[in-house]
Coordinates of N, CA and C in Angstrom, one line a residue:
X1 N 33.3 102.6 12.0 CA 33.2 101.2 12.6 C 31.7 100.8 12.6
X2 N 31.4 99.4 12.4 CA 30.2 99.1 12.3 C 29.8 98.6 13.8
X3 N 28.5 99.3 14.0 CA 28.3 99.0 15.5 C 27.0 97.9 15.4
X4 N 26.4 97.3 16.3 CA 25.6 96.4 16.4 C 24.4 97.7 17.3
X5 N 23.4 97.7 16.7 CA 22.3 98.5 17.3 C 20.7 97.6 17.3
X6 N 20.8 97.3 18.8 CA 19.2 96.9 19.2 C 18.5 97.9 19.5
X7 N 17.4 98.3 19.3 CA 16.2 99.1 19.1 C 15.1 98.5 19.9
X8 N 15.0 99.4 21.5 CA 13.4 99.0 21.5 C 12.3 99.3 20.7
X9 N 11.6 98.9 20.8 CA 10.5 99.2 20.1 C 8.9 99.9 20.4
X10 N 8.4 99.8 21.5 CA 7.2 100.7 21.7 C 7.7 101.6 22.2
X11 N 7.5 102.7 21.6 CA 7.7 104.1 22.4 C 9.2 104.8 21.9
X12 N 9.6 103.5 21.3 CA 11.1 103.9 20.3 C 10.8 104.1 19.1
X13 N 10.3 103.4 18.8 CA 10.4 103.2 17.1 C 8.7 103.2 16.5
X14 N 7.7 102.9 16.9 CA 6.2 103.5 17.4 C 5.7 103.9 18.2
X15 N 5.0 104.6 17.7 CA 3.9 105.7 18.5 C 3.4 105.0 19.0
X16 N 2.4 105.1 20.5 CA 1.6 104.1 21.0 C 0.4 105.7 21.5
X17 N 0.5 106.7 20.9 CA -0.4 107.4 21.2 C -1.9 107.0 21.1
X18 N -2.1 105.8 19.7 CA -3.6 105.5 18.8 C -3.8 104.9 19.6
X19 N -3.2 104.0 21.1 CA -3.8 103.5 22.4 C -4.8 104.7 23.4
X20 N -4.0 105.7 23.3 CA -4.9 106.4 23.8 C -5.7 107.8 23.4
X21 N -5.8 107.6 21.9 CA -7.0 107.8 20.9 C -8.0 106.7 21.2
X22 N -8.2 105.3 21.1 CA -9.3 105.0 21.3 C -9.5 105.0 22.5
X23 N -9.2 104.8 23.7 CA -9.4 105.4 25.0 C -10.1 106.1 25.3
X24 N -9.8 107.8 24.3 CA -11.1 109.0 24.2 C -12.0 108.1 23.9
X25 N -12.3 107.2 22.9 CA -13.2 107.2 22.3 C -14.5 106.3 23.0
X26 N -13.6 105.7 23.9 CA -14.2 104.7 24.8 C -14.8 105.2 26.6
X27 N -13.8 107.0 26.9 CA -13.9 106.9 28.3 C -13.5 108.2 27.9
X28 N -13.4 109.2 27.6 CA -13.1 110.1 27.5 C -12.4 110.8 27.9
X29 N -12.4 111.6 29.5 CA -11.2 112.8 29.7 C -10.5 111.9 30.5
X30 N -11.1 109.9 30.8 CA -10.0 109.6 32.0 C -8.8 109.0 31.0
X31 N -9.4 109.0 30.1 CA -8.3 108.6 28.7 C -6.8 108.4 29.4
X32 N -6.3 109.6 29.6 CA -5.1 109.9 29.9 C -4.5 109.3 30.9
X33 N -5.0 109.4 32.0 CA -4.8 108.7 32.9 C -5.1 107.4 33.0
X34 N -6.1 106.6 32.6 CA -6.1 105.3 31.9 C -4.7 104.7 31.2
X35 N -4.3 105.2 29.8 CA -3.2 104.7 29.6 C -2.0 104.8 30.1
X36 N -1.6 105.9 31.0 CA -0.8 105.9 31.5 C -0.3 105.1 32.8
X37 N -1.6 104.3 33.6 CA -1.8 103.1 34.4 C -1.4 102.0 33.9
X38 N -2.4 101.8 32.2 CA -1.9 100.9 31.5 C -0.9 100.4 31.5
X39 N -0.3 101.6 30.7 CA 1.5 101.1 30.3 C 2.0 100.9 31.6
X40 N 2.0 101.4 33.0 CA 3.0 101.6 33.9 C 2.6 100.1 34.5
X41 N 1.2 99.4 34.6 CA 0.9 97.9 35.0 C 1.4 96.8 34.1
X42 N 1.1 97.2 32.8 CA 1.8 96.0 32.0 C 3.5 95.6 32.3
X43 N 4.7 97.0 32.6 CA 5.7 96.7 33.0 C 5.7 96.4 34.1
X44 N 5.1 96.9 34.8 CA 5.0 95.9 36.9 C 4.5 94.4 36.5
X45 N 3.6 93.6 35.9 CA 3.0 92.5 35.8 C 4.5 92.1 34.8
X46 N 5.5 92.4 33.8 CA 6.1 91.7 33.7 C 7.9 91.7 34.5
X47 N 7.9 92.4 35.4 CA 8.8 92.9 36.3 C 8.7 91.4 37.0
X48 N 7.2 92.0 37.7 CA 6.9 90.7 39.0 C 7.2 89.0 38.2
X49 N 6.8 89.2 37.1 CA 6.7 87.7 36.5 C 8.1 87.4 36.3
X50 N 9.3 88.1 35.6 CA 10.5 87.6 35.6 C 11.2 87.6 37.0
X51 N 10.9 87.9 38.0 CA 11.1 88.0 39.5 C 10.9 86.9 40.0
X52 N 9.4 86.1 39.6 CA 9.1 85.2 40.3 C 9.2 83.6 39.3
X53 N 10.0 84.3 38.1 CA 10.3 83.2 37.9 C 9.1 82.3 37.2
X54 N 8.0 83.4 36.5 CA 6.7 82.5 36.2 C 6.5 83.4 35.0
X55 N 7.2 83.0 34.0 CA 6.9 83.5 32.3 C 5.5 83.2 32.1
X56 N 5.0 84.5 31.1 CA 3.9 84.5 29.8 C 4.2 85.5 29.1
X57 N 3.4 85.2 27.7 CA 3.7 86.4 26.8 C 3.1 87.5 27.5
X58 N 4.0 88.5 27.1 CA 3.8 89.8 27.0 C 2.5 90.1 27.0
X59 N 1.9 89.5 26.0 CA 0.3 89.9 25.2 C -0.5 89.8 27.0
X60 N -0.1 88.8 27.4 CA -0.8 88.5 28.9 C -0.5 89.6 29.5
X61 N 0.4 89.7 29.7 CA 1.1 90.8 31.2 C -0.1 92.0 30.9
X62 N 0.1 92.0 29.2 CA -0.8 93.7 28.6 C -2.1 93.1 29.0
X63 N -2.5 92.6 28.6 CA -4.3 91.6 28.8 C -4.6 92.1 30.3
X64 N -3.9 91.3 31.1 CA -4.0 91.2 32.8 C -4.0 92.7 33.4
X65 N -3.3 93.5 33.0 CA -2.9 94.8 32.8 C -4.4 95.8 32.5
X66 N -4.8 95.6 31.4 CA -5.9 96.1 30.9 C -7.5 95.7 31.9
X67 N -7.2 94.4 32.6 CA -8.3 94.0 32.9 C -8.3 94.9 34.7
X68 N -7.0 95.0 34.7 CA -6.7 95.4 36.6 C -7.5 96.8 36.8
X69 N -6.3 97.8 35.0 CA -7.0 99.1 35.3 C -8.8 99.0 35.2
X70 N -9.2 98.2 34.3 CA -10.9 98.6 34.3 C -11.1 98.7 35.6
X71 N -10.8 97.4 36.5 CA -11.5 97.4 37.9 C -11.1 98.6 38.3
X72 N -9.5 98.6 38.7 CA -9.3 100.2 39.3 C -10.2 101.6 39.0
X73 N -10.5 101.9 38.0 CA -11.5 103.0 37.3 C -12.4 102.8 37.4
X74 N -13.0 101.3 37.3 CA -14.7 101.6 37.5 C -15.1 101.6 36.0
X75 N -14.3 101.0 35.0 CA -14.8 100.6 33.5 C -15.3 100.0 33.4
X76 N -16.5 99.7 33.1 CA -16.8 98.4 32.5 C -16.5 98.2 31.1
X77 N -15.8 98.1 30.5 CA -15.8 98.1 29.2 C -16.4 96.3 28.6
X78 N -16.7 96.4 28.1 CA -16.7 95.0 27.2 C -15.8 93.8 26.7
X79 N -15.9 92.7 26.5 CA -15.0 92.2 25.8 C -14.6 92.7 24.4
X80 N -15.7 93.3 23.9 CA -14.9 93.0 22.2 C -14.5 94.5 22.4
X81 N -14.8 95.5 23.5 CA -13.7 97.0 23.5 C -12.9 96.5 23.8
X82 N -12.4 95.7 24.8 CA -11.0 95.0 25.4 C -10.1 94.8 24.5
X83 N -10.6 93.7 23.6 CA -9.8 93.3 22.2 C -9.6 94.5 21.4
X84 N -10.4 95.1 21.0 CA -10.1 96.3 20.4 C -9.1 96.9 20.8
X85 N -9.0 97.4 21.8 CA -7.8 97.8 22.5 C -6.6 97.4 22.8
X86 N -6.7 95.8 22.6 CA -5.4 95.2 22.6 C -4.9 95.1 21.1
X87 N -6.0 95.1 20.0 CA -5.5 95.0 18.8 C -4.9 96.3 18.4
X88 N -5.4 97.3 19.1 CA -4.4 98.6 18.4 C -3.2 99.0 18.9
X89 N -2.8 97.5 19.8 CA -1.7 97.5 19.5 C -0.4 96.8 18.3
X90 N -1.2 96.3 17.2 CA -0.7 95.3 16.5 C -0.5 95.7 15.2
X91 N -0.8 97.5 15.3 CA -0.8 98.5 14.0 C -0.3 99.6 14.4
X92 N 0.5 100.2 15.3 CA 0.7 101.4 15.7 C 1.6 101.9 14.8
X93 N 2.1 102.9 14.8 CA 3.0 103.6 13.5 C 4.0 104.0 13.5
X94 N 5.4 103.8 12.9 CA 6.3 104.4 13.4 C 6.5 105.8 13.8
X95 N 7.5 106.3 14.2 CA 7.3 108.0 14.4 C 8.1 108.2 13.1
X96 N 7.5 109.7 12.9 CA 7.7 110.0 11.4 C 9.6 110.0 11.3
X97 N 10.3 110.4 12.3 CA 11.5 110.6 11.6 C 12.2 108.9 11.0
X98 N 11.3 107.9 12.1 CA 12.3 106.7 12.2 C 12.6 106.0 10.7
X99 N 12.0 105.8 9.7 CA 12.1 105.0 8.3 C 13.6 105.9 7.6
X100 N 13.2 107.5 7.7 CA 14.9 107.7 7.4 C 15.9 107.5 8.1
X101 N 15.8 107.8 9.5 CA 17.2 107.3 10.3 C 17.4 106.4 10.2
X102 N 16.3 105.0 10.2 CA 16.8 103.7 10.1 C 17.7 103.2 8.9
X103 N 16.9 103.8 7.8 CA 17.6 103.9 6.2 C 19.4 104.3 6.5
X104 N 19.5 105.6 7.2 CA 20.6 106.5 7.1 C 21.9 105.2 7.7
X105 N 21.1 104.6 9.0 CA 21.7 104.0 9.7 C 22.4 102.5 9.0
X106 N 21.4 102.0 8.4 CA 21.7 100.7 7.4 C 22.9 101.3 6.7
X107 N 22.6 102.5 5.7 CA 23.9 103.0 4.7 C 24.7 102.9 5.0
X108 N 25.2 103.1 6.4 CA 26.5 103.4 7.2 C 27.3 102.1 7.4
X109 N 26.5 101.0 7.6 CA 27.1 99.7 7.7 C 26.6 99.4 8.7
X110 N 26.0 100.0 9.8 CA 25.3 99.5 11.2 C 24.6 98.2 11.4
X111 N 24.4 97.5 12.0 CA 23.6 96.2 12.3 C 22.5 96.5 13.0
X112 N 21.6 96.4 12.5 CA 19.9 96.9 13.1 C 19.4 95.7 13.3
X113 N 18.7 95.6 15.3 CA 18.1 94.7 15.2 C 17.1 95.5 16.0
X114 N 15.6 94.6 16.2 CA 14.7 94.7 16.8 C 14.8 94.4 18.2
X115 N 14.5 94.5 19.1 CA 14.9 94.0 20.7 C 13.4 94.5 21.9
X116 N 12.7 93.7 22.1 CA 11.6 94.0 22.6 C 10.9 92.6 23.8
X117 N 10.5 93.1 24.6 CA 9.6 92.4 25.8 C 8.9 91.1 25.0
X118 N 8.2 92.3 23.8 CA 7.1 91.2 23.2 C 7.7 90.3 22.2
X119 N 6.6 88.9 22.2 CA 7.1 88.2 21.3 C 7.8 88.7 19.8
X120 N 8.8 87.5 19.5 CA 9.4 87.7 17.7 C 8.2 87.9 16.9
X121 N 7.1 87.3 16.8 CA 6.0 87.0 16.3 C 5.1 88.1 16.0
X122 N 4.9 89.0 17.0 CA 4.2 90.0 17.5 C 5.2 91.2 16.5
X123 N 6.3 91.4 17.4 CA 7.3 92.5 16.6 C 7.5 92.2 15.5
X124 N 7.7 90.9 14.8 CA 8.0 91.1 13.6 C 6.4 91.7 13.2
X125 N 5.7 91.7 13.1 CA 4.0 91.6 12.8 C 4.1 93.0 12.4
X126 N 4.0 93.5 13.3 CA 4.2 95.5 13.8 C 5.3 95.6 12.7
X127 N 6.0 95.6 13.0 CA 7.3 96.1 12.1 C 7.0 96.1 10.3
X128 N 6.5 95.4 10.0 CA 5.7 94.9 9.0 C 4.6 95.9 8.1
X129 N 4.0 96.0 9.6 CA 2.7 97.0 9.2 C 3.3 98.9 9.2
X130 N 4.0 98.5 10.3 CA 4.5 100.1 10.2 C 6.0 100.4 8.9
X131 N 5.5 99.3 8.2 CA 6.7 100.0 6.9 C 8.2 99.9 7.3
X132 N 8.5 99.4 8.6 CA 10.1 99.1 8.7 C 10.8 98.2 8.8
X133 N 10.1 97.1 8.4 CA 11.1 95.9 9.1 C 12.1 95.6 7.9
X134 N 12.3 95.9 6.8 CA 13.7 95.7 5.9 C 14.5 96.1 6.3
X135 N 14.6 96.8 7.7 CA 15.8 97.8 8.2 C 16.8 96.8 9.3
X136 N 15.4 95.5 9.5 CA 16.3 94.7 10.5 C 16.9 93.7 10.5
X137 N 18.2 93.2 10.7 CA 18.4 91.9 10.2 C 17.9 91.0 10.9
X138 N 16.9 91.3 12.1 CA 16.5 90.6 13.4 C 15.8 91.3 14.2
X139 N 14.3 90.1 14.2 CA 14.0 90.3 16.1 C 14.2 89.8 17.0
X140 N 14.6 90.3 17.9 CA 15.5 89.3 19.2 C 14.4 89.6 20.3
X141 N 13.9 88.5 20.9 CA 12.7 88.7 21.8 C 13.3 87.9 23.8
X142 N 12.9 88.8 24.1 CA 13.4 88.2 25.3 C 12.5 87.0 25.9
X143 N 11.8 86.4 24.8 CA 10.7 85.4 25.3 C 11.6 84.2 24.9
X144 N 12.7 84.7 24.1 CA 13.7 83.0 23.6 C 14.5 83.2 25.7
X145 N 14.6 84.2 26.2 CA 14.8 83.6 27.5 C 13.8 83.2 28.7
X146 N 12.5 83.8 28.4 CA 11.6 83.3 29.1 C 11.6 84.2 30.5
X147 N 12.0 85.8 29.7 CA 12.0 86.2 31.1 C 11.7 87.5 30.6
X148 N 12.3 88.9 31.1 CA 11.6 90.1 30.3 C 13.2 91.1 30.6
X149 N 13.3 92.3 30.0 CA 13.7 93.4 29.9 C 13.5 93.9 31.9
X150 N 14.4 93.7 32.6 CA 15.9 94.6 32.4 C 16.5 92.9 33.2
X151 N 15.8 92.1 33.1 CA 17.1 91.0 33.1 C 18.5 90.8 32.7
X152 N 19.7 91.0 33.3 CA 20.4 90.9 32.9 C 20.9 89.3 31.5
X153 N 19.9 88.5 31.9 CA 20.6 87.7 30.9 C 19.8 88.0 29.6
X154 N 18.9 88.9 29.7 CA 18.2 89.2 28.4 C 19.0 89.7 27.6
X155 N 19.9 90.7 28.2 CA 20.7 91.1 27.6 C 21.9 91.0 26.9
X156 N 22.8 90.1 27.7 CA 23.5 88.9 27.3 C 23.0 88.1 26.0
X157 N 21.7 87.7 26.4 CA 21.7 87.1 25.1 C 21.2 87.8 23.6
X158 N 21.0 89.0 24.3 CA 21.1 90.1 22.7 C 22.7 89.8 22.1
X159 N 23.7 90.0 23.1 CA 24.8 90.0 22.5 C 25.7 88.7 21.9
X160 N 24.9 87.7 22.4 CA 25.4 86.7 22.0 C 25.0 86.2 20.7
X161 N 22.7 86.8 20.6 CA 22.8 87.0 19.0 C 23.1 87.0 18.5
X162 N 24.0 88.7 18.7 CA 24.5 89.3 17.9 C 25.5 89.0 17.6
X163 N 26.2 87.7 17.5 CA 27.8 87.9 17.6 C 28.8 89.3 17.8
X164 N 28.0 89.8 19.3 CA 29.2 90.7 19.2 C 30.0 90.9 20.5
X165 N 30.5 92.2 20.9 CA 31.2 92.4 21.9 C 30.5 93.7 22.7
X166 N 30.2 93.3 23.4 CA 29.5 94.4 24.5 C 29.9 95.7 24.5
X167 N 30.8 96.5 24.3 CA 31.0 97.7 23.7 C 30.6 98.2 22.8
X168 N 30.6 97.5 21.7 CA 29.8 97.1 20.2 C 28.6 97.5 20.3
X169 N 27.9 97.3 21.2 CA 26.3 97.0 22.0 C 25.7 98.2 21.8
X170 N 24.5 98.8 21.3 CA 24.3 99.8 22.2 C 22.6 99.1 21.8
X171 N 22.0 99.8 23.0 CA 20.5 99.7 23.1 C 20.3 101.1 23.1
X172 N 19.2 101.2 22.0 CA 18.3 102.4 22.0 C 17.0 102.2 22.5
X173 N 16.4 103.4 23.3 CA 15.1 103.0 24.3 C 14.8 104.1 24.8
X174 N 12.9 104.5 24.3 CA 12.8 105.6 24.9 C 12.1 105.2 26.7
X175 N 12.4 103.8 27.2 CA 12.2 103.9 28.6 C 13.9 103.8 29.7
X176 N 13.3 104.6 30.8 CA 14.7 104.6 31.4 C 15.0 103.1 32.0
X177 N 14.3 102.6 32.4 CA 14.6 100.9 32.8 C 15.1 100.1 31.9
X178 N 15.1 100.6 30.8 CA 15.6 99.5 29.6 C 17.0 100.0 29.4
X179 N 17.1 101.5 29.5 CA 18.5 101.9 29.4 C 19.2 101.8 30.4
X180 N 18.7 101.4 31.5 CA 19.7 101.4 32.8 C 20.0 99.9 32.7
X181 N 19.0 99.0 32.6 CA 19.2 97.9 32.6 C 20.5 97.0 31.8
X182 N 20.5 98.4 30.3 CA 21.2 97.8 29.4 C 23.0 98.3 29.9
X183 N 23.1 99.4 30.2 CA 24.3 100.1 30.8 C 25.0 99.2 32.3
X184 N 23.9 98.3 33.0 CA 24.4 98.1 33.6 C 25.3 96.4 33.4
X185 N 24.3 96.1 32.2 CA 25.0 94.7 31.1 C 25.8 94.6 30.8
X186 N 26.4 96.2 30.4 CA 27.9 96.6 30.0 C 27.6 97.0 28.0
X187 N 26.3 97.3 28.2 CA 26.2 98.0 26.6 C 26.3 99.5 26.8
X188 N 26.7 100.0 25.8 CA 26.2 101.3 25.4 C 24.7 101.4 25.4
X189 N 24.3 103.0 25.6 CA 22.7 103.2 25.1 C 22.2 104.3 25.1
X190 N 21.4 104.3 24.6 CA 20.8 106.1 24.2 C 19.7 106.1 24.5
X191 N 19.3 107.4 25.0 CA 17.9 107.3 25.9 C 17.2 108.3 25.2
X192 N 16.4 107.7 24.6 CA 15.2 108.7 23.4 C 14.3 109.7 24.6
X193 N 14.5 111.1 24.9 CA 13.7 111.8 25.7 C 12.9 112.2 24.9
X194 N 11.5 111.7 24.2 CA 10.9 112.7 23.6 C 10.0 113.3 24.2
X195 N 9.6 113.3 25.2 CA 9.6 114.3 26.2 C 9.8 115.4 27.4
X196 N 10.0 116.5 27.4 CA 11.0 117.0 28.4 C 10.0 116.5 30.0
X197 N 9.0 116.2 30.0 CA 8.3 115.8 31.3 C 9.3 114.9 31.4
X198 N 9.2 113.8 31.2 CA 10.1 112.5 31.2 C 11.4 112.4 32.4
X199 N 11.1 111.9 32.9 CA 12.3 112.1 33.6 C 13.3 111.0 34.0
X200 N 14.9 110.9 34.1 CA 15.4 109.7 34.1 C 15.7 109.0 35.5
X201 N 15.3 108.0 35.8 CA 15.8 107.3 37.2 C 17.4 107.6 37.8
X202 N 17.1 108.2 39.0 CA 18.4 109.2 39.1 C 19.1 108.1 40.4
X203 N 19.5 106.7 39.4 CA 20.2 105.9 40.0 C 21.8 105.9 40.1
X204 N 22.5 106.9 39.5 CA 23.8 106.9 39.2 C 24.3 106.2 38.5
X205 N 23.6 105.7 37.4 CA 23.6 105.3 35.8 C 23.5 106.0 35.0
X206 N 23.8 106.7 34.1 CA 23.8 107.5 33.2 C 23.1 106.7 31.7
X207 N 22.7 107.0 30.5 CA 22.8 106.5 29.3 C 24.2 107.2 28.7
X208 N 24.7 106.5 27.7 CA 25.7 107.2 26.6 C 25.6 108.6 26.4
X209 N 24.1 108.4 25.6 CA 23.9 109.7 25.1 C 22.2 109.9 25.3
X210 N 21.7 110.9 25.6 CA 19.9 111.8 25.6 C 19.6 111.9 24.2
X211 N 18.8 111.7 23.6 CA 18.7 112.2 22.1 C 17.0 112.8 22.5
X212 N 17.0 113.7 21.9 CA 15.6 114.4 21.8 C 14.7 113.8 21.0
X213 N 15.0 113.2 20.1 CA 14.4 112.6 18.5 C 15.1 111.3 18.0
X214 N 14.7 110.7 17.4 CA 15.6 109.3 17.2 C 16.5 110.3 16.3
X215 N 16.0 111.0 15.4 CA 16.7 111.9 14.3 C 18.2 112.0 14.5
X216 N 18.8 112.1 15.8 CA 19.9 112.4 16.5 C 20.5 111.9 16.6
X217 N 20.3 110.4 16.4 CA 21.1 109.1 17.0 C 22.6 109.2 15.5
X218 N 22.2 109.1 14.2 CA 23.5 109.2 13.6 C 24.6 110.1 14.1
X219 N 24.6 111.4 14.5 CA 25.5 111.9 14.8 C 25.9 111.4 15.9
X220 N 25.0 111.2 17.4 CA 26.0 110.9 18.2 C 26.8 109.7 17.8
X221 N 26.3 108.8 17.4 CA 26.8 107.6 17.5 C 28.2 108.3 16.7
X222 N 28.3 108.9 15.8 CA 30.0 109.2 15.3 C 30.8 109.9 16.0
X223 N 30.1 110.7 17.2 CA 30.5 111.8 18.0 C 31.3 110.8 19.1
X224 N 30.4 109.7 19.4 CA 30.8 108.7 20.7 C 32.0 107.4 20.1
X225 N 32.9 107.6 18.8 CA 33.3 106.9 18.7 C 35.1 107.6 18.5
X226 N 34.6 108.8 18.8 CA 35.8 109.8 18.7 C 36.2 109.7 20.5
X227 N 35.6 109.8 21.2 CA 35.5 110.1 22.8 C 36.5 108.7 23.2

């Protein structure tokens, strides 16, 4: 059966490690801890904004985001490090297994779309540079609703996209807010652990299925259509 599969995309389908490669290169051992503020502020700044009901791109939430942690740390960084740092996000890479799964997945008959916070504009861009976007028949941006990831109507209007039926649905995502968000929409979803630190919000949501590697996703998906 042909299923409809939306794909997040940072942290799914590219590496966002080269964010904190230049980090070393800029601040060194707080590197780490730097990006990991980063990423966790850019999702709070677009949390609060679809909460309050006061949209901007993504690109902002990350901008506003980057400018909070400097103060927090004690960075001074520069403007043209700033940009720099926002621009590497506009080339990051896919992870090595994704160009064949994606391939394996198209063969099969599956419906591959893109499904992301950030603009169509932006993802399509990325997708482009990282060598995969033939794989999608679509990016579906939650900026055509003007709000963000785990809104429920974001979701909804993935599936209305898609012309499909919510069972049909599944969201792939290696964050747990996107998979809880999606499960609770009434999609299916698979929760990319590629790390065993990682741990999942122990809301009494489950995902479909844990995959260690995107690598994994063909099988279960044929595993979960037998159940």
């Amino acid at each position: 059966m042909s299923l409809v599969l939306g794909f997040d995309v940072y942290g799914t389908l590219v590496d966002t490690d080269s964010v904190r490669q230049r980090l070393v290169e800029l601040m060194g051992d707080l590197a780490g801890v730097f990006a990991a503020r980063w990423g966790e502020k850019q999702l709070e700044y677009s949390f609060r904004r679809g909460l309050m009901q006061n949209y901007a791109d993504f690109s902002l939430c990350r901008r506003q985001a980057l400018d909070y942690c400097c103060e927090l740390m004690a960075q001074p960084l520069t403007e043209a490090e700033r940009e720099s740092l926002m621009a590497v996000y506009q080339s990051l890479p896919a992870f090595d297994e994704v160009p064949e799964v994606l391939a394996q997945l198209a063969a099969q008959g599956h419906r591959l779309f893109a499904f992301s916070n950030d603009s169509a504009a932006a993802v399509a861009a990325l997708l482009e540079r990282a060598g995969i976007a033939e794989y999608f028949e679509e990016v579906v941006s939650a900026e055509e609703q003007r709000s963000f990831k785990p809104n429920p109507a974001v979701y909804s209007y993935f599936v209305r996209r898609a012309a499909a039926q919510g069972r049909q649905c599944w969201l792939i995502s290696g964050n747990a807010f996107d998979v809880i968000g999606a499960a609770s929409a009434g999609l299916q979803t698979a929760w990319v652990q590629r790390s065993s630190d990682t741990v999942f919000d122990p809301w009494g949501i489950e995902p479909t299925v844990t995959l260690l590697a995107l690598d994994q996703l063909p099988a279960a998906l044929i595993e979960s259509q037998f159940k």
